[in-house]
Short mmCIF file of C-alpha atoms in Angstrom, two decimals:
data_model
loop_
_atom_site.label_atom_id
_atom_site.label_comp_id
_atom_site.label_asym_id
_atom_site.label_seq_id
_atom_site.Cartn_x
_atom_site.Cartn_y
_atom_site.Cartn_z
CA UNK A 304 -22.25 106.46 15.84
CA UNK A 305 -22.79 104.91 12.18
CA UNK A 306 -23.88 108.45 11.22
CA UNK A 307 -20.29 110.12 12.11
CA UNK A 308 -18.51 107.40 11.06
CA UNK A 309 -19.85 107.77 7.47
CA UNK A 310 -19.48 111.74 7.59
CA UNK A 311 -16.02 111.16 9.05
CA UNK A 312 -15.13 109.53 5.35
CA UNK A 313 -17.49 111.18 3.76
CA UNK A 314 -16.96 114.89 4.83
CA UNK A 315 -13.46 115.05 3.45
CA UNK A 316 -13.94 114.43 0.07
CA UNK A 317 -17.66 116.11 -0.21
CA UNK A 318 -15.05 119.67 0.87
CA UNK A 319 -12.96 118.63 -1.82
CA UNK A 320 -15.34 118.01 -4.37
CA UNK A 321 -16.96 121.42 -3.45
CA UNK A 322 -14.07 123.29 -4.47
CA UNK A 323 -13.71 124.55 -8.29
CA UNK A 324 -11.99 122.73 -10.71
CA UNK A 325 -10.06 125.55 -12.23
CA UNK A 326 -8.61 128.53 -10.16
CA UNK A 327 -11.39 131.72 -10.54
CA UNK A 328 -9.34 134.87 -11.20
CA UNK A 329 -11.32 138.01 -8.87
CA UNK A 330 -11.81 139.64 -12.54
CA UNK A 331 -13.52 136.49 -14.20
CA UNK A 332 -17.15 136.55 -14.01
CA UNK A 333 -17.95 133.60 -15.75
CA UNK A 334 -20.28 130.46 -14.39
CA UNK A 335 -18.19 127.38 -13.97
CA UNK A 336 -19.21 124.85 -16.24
CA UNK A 337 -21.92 122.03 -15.22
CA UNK A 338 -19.79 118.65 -13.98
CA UNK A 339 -20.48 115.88 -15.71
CA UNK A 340 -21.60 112.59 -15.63
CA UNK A 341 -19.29 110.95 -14.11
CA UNK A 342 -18.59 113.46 -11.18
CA UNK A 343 -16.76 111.64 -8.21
CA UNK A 344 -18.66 110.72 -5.35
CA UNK A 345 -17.30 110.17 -1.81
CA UNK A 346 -16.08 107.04 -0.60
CA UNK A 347 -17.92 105.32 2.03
CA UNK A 348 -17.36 102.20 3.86
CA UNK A 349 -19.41 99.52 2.13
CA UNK A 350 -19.03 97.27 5.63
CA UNK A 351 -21.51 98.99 7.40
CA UNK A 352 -24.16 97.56 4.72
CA UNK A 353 -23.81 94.38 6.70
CA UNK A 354 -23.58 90.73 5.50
CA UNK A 355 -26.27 88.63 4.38
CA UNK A 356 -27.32 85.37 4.60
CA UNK A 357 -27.16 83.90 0.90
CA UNK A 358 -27.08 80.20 2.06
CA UNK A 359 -30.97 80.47 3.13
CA UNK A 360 -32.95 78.44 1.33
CA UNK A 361 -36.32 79.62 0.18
CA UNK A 362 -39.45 77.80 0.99
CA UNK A 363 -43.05 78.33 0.60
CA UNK A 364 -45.43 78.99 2.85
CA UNK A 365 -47.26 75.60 2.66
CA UNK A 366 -44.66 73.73 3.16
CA UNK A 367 -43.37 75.59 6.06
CA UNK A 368 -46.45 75.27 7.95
CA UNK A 369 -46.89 71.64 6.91
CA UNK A 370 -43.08 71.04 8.64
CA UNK A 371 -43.80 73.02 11.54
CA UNK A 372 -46.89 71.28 12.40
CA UNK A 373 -44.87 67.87 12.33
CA UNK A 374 -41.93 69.04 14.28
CA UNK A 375 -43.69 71.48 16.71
CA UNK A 376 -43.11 70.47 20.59
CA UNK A 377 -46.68 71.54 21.24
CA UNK A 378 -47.67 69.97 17.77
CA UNK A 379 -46.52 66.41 18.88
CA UNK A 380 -47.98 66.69 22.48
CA UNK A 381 -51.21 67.14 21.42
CA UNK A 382 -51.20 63.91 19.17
CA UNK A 383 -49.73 62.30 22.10
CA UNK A 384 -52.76 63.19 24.35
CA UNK A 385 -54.88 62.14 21.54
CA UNK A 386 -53.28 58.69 21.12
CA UNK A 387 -53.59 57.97 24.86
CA UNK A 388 -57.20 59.25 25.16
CA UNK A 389 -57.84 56.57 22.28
CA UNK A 390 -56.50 54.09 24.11
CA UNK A 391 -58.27 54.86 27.32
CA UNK A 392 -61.72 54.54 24.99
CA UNK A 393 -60.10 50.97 24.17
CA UNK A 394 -59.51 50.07 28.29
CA UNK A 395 -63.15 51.19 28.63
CA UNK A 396 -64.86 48.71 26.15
CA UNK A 397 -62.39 45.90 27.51
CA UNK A 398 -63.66 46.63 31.23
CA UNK A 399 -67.20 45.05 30.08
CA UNK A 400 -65.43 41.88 29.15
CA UNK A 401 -64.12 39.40 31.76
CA UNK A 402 -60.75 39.14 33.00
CA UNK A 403 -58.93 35.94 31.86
CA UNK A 404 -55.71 34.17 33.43
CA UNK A 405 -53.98 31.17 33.09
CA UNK A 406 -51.22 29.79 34.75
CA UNK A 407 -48.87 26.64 35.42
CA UNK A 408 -46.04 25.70 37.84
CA UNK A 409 -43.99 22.60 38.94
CA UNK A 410 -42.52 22.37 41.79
CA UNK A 411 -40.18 19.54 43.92
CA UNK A 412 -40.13 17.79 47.00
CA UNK A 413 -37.55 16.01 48.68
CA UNK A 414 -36.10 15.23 52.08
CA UNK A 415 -37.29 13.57 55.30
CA UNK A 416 -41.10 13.93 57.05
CA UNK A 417 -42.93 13.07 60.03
CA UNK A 418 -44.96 10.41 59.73
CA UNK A 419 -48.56 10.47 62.02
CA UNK A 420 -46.71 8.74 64.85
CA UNK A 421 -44.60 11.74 64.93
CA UNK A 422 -41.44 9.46 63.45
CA UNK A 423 -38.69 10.78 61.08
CA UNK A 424 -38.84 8.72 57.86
CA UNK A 425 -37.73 9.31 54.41
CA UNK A 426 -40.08 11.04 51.90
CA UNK A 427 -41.62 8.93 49.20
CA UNK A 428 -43.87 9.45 46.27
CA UNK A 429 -43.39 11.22 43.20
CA UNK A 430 -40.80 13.99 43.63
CA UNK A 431 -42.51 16.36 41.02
CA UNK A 432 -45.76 18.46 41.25
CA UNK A 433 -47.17 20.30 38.79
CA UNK A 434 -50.20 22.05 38.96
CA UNK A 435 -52.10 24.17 36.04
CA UNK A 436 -55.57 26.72 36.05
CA UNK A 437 -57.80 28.93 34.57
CA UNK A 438 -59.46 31.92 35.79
CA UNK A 439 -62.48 34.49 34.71
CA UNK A 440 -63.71 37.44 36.71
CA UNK A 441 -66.21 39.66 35.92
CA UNK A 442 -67.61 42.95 37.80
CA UNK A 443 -71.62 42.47 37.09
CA UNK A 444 -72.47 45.80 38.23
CA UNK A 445 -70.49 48.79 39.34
CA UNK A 446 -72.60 51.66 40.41
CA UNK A 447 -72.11 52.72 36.63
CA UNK A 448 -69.24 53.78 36.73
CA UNK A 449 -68.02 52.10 33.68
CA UNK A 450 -70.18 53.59 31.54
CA UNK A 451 -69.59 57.08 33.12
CA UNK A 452 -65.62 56.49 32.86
CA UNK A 453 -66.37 55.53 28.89
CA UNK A 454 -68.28 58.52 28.47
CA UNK A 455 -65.63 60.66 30.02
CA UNK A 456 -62.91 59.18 28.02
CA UNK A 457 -64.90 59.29 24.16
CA UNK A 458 -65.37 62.78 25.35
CA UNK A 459 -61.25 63.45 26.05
CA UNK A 460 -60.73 61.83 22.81
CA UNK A 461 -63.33 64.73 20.98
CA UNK A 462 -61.01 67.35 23.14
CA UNK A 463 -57.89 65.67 22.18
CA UNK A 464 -59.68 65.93 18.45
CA UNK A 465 -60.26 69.64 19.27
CA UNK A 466 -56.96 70.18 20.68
CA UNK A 467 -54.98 68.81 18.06
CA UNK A 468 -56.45 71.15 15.49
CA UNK A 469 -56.48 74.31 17.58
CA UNK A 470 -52.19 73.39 18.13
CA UNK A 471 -51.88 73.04 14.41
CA UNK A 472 -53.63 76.23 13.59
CA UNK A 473 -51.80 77.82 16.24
CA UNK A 474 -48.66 76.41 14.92
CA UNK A 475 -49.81 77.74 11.25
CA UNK A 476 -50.29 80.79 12.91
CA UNK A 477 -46.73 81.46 14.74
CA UNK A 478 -45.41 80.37 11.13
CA UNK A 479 -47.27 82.51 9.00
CA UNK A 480 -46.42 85.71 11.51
CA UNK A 481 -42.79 84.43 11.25
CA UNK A 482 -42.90 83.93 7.55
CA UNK A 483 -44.99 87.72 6.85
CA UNK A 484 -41.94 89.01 9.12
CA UNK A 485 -39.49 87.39 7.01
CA UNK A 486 -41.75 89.17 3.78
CA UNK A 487 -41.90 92.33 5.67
CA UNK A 488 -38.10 92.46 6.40
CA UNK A 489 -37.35 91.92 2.67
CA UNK A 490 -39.69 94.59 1.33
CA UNK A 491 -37.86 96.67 3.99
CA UNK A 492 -34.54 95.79 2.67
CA UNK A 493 -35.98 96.58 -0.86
CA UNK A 494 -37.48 99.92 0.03
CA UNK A 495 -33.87 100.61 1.92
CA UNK A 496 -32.24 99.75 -1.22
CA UNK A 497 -34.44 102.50 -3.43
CA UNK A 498 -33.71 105.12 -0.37
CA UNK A 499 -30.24 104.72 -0.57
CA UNK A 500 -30.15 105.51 -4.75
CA UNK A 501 -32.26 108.06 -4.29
CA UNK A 502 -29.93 109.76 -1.96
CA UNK A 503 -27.37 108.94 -4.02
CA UNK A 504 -28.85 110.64 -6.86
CA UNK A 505 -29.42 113.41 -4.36
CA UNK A 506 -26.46 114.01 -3.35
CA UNK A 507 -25.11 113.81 -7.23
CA UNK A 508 -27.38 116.49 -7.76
CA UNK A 509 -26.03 118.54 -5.04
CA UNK A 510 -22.49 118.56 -5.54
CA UNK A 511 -23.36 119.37 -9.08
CA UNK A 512 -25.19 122.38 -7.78
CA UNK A 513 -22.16 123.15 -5.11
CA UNK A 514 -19.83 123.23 -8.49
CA UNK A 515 -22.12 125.26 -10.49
CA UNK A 516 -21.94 127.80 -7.24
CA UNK A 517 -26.18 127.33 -7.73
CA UNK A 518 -26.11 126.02 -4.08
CA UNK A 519 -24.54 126.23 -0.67
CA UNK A 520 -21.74 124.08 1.27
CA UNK A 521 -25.56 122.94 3.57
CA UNK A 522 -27.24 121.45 0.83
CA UNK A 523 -24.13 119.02 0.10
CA UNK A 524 -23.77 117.99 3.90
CA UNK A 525 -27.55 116.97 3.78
CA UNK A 526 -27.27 114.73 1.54
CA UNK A 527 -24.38 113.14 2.89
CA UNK A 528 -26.34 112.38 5.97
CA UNK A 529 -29.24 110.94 3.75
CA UNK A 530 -27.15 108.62 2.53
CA UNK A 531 -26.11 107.65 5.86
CA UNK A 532 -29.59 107.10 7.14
CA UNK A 533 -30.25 105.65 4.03
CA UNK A 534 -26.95 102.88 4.64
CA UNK A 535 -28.00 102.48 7.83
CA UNK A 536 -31.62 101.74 6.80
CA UNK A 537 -30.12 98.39 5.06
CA UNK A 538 -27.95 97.15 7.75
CA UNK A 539 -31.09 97.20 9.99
CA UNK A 540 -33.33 95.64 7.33
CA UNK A 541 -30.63 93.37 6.60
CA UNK A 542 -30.47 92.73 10.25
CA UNK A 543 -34.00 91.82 10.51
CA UNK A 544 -34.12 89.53 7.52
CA UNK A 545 -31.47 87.08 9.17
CA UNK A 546 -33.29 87.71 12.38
CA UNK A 547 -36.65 86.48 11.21
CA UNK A 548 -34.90 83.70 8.44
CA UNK A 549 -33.15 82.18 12.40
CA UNK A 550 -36.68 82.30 13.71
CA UNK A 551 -38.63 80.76 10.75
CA UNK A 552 -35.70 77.95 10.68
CA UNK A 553 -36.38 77.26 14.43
CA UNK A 554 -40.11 76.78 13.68
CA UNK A 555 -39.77 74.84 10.93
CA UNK A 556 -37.00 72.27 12.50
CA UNK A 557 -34.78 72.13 9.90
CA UNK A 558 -30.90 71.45 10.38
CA UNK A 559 -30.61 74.14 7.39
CA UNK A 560 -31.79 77.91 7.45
CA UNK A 561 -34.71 78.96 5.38
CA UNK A 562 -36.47 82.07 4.16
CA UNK A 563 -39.53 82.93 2.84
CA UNK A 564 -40.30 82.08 -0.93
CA UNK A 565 -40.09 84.88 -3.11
CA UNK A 566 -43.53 83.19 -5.41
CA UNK A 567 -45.47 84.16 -1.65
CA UNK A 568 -44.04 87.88 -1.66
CA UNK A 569 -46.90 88.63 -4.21
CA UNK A 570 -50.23 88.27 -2.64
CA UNK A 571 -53.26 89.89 -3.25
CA UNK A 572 -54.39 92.45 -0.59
CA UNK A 573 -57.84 92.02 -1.69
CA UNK A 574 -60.32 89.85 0.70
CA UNK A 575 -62.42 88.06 -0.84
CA UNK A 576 -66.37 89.34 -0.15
CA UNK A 577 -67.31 86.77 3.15
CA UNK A 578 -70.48 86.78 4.83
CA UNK A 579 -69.58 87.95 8.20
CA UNK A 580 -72.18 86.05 9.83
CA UNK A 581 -71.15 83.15 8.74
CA UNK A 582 -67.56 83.60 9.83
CA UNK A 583 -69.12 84.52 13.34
CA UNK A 584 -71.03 81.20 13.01
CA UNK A 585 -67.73 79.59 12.36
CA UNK A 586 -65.71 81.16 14.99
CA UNK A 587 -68.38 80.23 17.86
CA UNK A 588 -67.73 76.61 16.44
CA UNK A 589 -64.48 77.05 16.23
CA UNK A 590 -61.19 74.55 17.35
CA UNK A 591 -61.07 76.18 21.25
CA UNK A 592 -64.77 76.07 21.62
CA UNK A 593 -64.61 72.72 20.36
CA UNK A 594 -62.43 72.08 23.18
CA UNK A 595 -63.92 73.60 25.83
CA UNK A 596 -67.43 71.74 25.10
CA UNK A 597 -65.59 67.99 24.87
CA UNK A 598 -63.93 69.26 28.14
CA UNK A 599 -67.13 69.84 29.54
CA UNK A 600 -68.86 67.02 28.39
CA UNK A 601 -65.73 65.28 29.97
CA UNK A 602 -66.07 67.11 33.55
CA UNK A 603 -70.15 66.21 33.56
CA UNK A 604 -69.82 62.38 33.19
CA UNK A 605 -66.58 62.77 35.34
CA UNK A 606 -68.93 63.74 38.16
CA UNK A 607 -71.51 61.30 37.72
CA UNK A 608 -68.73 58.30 38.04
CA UNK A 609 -67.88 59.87 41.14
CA UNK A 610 -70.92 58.92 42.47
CA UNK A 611 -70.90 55.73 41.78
CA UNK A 612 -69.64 54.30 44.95
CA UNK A 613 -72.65 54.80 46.83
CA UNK A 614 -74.08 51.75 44.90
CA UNK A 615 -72.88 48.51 45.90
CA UNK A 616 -70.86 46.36 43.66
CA UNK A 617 -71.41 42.62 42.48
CA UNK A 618 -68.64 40.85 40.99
CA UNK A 619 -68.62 36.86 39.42
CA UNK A 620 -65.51 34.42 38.92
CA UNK A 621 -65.30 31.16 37.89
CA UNK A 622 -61.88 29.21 38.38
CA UNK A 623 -60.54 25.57 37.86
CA UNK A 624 -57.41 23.82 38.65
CA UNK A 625 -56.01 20.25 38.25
CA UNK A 626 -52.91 18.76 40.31
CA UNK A 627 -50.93 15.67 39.60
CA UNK A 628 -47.39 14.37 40.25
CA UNK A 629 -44.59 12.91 38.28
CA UNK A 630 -41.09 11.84 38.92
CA UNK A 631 -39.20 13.84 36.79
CA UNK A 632 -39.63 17.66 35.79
CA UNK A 633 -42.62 17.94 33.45
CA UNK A 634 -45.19 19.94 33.05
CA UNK A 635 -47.89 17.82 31.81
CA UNK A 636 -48.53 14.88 34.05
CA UNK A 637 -49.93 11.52 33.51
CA UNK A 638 -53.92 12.14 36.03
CA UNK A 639 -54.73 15.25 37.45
CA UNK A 640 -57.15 15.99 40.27
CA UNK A 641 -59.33 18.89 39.18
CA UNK A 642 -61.08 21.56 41.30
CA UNK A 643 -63.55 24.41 39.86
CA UNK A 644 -65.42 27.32 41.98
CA UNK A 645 -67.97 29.69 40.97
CA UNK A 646 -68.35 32.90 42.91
CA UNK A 647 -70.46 35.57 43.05
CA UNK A 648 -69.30 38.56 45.53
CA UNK A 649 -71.62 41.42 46.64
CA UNK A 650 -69.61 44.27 48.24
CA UNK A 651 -70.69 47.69 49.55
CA UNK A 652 -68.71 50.01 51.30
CA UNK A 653 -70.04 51.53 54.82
CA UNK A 654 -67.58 54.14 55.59
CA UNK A 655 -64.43 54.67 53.51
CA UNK A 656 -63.03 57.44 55.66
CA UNK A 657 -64.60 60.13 53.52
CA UNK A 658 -63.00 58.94 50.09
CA UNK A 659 -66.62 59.30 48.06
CA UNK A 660 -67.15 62.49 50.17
CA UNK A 661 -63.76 64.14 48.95
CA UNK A 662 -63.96 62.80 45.17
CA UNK A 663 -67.55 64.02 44.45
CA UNK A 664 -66.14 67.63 45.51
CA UNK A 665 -63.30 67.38 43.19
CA UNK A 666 -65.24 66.33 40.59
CA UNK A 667 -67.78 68.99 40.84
CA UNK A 668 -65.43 71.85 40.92
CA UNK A 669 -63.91 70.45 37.81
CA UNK A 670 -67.12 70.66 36.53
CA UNK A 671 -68.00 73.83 37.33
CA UNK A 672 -64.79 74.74 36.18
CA UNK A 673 -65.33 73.60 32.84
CA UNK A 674 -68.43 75.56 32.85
CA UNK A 675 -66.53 78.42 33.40
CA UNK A 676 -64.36 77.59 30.90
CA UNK A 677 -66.48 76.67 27.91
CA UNK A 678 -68.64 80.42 28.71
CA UNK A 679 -64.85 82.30 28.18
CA UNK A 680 -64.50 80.39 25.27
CA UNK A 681 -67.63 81.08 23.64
CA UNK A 682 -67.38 84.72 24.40
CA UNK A 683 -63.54 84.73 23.70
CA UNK A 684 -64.31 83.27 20.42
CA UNK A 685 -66.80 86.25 19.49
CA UNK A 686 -64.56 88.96 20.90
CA UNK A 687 -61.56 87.55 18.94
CA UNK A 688 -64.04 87.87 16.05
CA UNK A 689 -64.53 91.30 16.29
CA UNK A 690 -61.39 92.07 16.90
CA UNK A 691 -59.72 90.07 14.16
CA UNK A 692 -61.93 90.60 11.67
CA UNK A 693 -61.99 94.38 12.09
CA UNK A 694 -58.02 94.21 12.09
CA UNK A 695 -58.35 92.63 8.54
CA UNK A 696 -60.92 95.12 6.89
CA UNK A 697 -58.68 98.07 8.48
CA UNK A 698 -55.60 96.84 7.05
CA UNK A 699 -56.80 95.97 3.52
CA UNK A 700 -58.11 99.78 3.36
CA UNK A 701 -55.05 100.85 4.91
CA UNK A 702 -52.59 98.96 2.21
CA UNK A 703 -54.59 100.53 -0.21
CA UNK A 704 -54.29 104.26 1.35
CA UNK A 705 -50.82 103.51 1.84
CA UNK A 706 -50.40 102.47 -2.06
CA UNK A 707 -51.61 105.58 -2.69
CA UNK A 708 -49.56 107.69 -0.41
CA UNK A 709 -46.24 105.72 -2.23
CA UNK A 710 -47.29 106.67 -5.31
CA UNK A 711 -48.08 110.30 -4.31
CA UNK A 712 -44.37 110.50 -2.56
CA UNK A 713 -42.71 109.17 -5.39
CA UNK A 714 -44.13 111.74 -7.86
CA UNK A 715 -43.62 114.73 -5.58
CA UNK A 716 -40.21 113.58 -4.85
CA UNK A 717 -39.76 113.34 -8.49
CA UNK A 718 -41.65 116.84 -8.88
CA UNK A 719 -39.38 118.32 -5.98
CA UNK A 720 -35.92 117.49 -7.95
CA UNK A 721 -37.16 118.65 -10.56
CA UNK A 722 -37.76 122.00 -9.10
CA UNK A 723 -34.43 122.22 -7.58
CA UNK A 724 -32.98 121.63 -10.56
CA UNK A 725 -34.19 124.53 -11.77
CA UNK A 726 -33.62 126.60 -9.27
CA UNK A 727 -37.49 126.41 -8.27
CA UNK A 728 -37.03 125.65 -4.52
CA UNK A 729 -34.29 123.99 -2.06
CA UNK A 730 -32.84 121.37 -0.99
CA UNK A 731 -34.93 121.50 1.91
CA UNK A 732 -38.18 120.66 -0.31
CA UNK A 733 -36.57 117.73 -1.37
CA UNK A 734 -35.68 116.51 1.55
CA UNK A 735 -38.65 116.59 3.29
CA UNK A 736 -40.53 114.66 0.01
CA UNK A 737 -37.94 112.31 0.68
CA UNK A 738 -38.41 112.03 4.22
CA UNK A 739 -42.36 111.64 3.34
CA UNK A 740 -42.02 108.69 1.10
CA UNK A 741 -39.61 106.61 3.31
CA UNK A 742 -42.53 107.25 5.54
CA UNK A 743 -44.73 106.33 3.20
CA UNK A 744 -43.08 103.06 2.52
CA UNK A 745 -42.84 102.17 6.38
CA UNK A 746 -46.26 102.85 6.50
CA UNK A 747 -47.26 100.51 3.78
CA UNK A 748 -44.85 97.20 4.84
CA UNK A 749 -46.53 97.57 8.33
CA UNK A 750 -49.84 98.05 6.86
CA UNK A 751 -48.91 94.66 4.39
CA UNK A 752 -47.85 92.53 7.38
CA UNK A 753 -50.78 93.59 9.65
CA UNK A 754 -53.03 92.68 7.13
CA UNK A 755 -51.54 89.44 6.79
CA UNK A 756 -51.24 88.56 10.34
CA UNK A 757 -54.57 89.34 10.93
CA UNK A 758 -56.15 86.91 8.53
CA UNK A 759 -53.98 84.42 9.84
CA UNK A 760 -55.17 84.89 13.21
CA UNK A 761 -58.82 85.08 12.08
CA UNK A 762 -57.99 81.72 10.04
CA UNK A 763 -56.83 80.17 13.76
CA UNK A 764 -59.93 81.52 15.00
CA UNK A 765 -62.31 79.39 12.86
CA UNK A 766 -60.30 76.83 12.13
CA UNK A 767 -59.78 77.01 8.55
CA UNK A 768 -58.10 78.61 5.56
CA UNK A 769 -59.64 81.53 3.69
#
């Protein structure tokens, strides 16, 4: 539809501008003159370039990951876990240390009793009791599972460790695509930009043909659609670029849009020379393996403390509270009659209806699972390897093919004008160079954001920037 709109403006005035300047008498032989410069061009609707966001403001790629990771839902949920599996490490060093309580009350009595012989008579004595204590309880021995329960948690805080670091890198990660799309969609824009002057200047050089009668009514309508295609290449670029500035924003959390610094347009497409063993080494190490291994260190000790119930239990307290009376409200009275009590409790469990029974299964198929788990991750990790790291090498040969192909297009599109200047082929030839280096340029902005993507992703993968 954008195609016959623009020929539906453009059409009109390309006939018109095909048609001589001067009446040719049937008798007069002679070759119009060349047009010059300054030949009129159609008129086409400049709306259909589409608006752009100018308000954006740039930001670098640093600081857009160091945002995200502080704003990110997933981000802040993982230091959450981590704080809590801290604090569970804390609860498990206080379980070794005995319980302590205090307390204190006051109470007051009034009324009428029955004395021993059964008769009604008035209550005397101080109206006021108040009565204070202190109390310590220990559990001496457990089955172990206190020591079991603090392995589990020191090993959820080494997965919560793990975790953490595998959401920031894979916050980094959905930024950096983000941010390379936001690169991509502005090199786009940019190459849309040079297609549409070139078809300009095509279809300049056409009607100038068309007036010198050195070409046909065809060659003039060609161009016309170039520059269509060429228009409607930078309302789609355009289109992307505020597409992928809306999606970086919403990563980033900012109340204001942002796009991607122009200073991180420029990177090199050159890796530097790694040892790919040693990135193998690091990616079998890496944050999800991490993970999985606290996880299963977790599940192991998990299943132990389930366990632990067939042991008995021993537990000791110690208490001691004083009494006295007073005839007002007061908490500290004049003598108190103190009591103390040591205990020591030993307590084993016959038959629980099948509560040891059912908790030793879950435990072990969490363990198992975790098993499981941590074996995917391992060989995850070296498939991911293999696959990233093959993705990068690819791409960094296939920017530089691609470089090469753009600068072969550009010089036989150059070449190809020149030619049909002269008269040495059509406008068919130079359509079809042009045709070759917009593919060309495609080519290389998907070839530039693959490459960039994929060294993100292998930078997830080990945990680290390279």
């Amino acid at each position: 539809m954008t195609k016959l709109f623009v020929l539906a403006f453009a059409l009109p005035a390309v006939l018109a501008a095909q048609q001589p300047a001067t009446p040719v008498t049937p008798r007069d032989t002679t070759v119009p003159a060349a047009p010059r410069a300054d030949t009129t061009l159609p008129a086409y609707d400049t709306t259909l370039l589409g608006p752009v966001d100018t308000t954006a403001r740039p930001i670098r790629l640093d600081e857009a990951v160091r945002l995200a990771q502080k704003a990110s839902p997933v981000a802040v949920a993982a230091r959450g876990t981590l704080e809590t599996s801290q604090a569970q490490v804390r609860a498990g060093y206080a379980a070794f240390i005995p319980s302590l309580s205090v307390s204190a009350s006051a109470s007051r009595q009034g009324g009428d009793r029955f004395d021993p012989q059964g008769t009604l008579v008035p209550f005397t004595g101080n109206a006021w009791q108040q009565s204070h204590g202190l109390a310590l309880n220990l559990e001496l021995f457990d089955g172990g599972s206190r020591i079991y329960n603090l392995h589990t948690f020191k090993a959820n805080v080494t997965a919560a460790n793990a975790n953490e670091v595998l959401q920031q890198f894979a916050v980094a990660l959905s930024v950096k695509q983000q941010f390379y799309a936001v690169l991509a969609a502005r090199e786009a824009e940019s190459a849309a930009e040079s297609q549409l002057e070139e078809a300009n200047e095509n279809l300049k050089q056409a009607l100038a043909k068309v007036h010198a009668r050195e070409a046909t009514r065809s060659d003039s309508l060609r161009a016309v659609i170039q520059v269509a295609n060429a228009q409607l290449a930078i309302v789609t670029a355009n289109y992307d670029l505020n597409t992928a500035n809306a999606a970086l924003t919403r990563l980033v959390g900012t109340s204001f849009t942002v796009t991607a610094s122009p200073d991180d347009s420029t990177q090199e497409f050159a890796f530097a020379s790694v040892d790919s063993a040693a990135l193998r080494a690091l990616a079998e190490i890496g944050p999800a393996v991490k993970q999985a291994q606290a996880s299963d260190v977790a599940s192991t000790a998990g299943a132990k403390a389930a366990r632990a119930p067939y042991l008995p239990t021993l537990s000791a307290s110690w208490n001691i509270s004083g009494n006295g009376s007073t005839n007002s409200l007061a908490f500290v009275a004049d003598q108190y009659a103190y009591q103390n009590q040591f205990r020591i409790a030993l307590s084993y469990p016959i038959f629980d209806q099948l509560q040891r029974e059912q908790n030793i299964a879950v435990a072990d198929v969490a363990q198992r699972n975790a098993d499981a788990q941590l074996r995917d991750a391992k060989l995850a990790a070296q498939a991911n390897f293999v696959q990233y790291f093959g993705a990068l090498r690819t791409n960094q040969k296939q920017v530089e093919i691609d470089e090469t192909s753009v600068a072969a297009a550009e010089e036989d599109l150059r070449v190809q004008r020149q030619r049909y200047d002269y008269g040495a082929s059509t406008q068919l030839d130079v359509l079809t160079s042009e045709a070759a280096l917009i593919q060309a340029r495609a080519a290389l902005i998907q070839a530039r954001f693959n490459y960039r993507v994929a060294k993100a992703q292998l930078e997830a993968l080990v945990g680290r920037d390279l």
